[in-house]
XYZ file of C-alpha atoms in Angstrom:
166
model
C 1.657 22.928 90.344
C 3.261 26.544 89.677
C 6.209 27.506 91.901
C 5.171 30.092 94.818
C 7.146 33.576 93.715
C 9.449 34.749 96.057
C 10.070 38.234 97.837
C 12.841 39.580 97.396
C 14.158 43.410 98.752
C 16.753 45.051 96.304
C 18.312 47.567 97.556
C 18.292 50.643 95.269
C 18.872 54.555 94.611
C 17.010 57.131 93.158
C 19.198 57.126 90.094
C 18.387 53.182 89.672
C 14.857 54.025 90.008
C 15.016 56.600 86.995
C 16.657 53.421 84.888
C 13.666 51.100 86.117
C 11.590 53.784 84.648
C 13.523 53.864 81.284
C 14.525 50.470 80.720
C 11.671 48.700 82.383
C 13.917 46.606 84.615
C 16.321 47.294 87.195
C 19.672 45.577 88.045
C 21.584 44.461 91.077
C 23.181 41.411 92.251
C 22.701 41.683 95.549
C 19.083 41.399 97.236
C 17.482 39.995 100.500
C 14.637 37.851 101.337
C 13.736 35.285 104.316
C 16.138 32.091 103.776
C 16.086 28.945 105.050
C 19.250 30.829 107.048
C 17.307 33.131 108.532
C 14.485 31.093 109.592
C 16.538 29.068 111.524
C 18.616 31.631 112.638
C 15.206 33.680 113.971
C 12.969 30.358 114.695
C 10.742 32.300 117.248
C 9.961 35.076 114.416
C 6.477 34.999 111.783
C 6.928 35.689 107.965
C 6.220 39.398 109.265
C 9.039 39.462 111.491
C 11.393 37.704 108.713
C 10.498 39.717 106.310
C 11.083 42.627 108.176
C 14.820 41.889 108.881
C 15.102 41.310 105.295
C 13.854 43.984 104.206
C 15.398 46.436 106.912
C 19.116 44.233 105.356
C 18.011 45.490 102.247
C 17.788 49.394 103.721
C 21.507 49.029 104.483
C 22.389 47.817 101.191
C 21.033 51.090 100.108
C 23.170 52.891 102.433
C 26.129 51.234 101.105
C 24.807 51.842 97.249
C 24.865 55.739 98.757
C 28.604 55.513 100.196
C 29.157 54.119 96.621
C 27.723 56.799 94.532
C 28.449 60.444 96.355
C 25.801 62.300 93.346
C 23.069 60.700 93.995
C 20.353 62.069 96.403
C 21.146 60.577 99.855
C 17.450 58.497 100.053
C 17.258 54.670 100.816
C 15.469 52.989 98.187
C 14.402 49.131 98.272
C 12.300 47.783 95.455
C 10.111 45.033 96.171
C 9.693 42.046 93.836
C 7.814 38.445 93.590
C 9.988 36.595 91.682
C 10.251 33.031 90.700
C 12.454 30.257 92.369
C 14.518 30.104 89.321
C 15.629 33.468 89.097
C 17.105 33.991 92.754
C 19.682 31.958 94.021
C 20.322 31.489 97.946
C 23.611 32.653 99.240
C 23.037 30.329 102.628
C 26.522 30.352 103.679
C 26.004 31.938 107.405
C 23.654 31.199 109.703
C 20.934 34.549 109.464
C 21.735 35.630 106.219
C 19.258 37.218 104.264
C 21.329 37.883 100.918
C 20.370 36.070 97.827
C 21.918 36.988 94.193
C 19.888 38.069 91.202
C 20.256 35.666 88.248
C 19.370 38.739 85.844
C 17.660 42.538 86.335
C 14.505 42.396 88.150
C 11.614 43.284 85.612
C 9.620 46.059 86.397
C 6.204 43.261 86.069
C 7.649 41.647 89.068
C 7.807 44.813 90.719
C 5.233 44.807 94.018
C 6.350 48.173 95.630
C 8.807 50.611 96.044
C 10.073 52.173 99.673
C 12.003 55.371 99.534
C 12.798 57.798 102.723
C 10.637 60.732 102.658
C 13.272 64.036 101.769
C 13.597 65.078 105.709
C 15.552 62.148 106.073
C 18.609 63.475 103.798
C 20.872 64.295 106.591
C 20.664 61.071 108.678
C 20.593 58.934 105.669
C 23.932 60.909 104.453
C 25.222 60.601 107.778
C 24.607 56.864 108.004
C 25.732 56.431 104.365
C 29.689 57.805 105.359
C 29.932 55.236 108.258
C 27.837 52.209 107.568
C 30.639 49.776 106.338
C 32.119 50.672 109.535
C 29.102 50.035 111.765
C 28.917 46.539 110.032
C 32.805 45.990 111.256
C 31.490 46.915 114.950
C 32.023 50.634 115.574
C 29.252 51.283 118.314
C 29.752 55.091 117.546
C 28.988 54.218 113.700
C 26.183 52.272 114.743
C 24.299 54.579 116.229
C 24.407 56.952 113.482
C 23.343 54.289 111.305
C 20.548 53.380 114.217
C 19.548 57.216 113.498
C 19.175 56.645 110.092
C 17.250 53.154 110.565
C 15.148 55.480 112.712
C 13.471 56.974 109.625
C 10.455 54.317 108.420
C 10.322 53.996 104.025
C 7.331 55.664 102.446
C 5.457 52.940 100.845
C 4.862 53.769 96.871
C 2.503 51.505 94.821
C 4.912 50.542 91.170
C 2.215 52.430 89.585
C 3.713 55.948 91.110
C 6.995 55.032 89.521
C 6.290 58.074 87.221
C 5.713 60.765 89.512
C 7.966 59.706 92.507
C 11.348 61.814 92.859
């Protein structure tokens, strides 16, 4: 029997998008999907509902990939990939997470779809990128900017518009 792939949300930037396009794969440790974590912590919520935290976790990974890289066009990116068992391993260790790690780069034949905020969302996103670490440490004022920012849905892009997307 073959192993059922796995969804997993990496969070991303424009400029890693341009190297998924050139190299065919694109890397990052860090990624999110629904774990045995989160199901339990969110028992009352469907796959749709798990996913969607995970993937949303995923959106402020790409805000923190922003704080990290001031050059890059402030846009959330999260690239979404089936992958096998194998290649993701769970990072369990608190009840809720969502984070997994990447054994290796995420190959662009695993790729399922790619979500990136449309341009209008620049300013929030840039706002939200400045002060995310700190709404993760609490700050309510922090977290509403970064609410703001969540406030802006991801265009959906099928991996076959990799070429003519930003």
């Amino acid at each position: 029997m073959q192993d059922q792939l796995i969804r997993v949300y990496v969070p991303a930037t424009l400029a890693m998008l341009s190297a998924l396009r050139e190299r065919g794969e694109i890397s990052g440790a860090e990624a999110h999907a629904v774990t045995p974590a989160l199901r339990e912590w969110y028992a009352e919520g469907d796959e749709e509902e798990l996913e969607y935290v995970a993937f949303t976790r995923a959106a402020q990974g790409a805000l923190r990939l922003l704080r990290d890289d001031p050059v890059v066009p402030r846009r959330r990116v999260v690239v979404s990939a089936d992958l096998p068992p194998g290649a993701v391993a769970r990072e369990d260790n608190e009840l809720g997470s969502s984070e997994v790690r990447l054994a290796s780069p995420v190959r662009l034949a695993s790729v399922a779809a790619i979500h990136i905020d449309s341009a209008g969302a620049a300013d929030d996103i840039a706002a939200a990128a400045r002060v995310v670490e700190e709404a993760l440490a609490g700050d309510p004022d922090a977290q509403f900017t970064v609410d703001g920012a969540e406030d802006h849905e991801l265009e959906w892009y099928d991996v076959s518009e990799l070429e003519t997307i930003a």
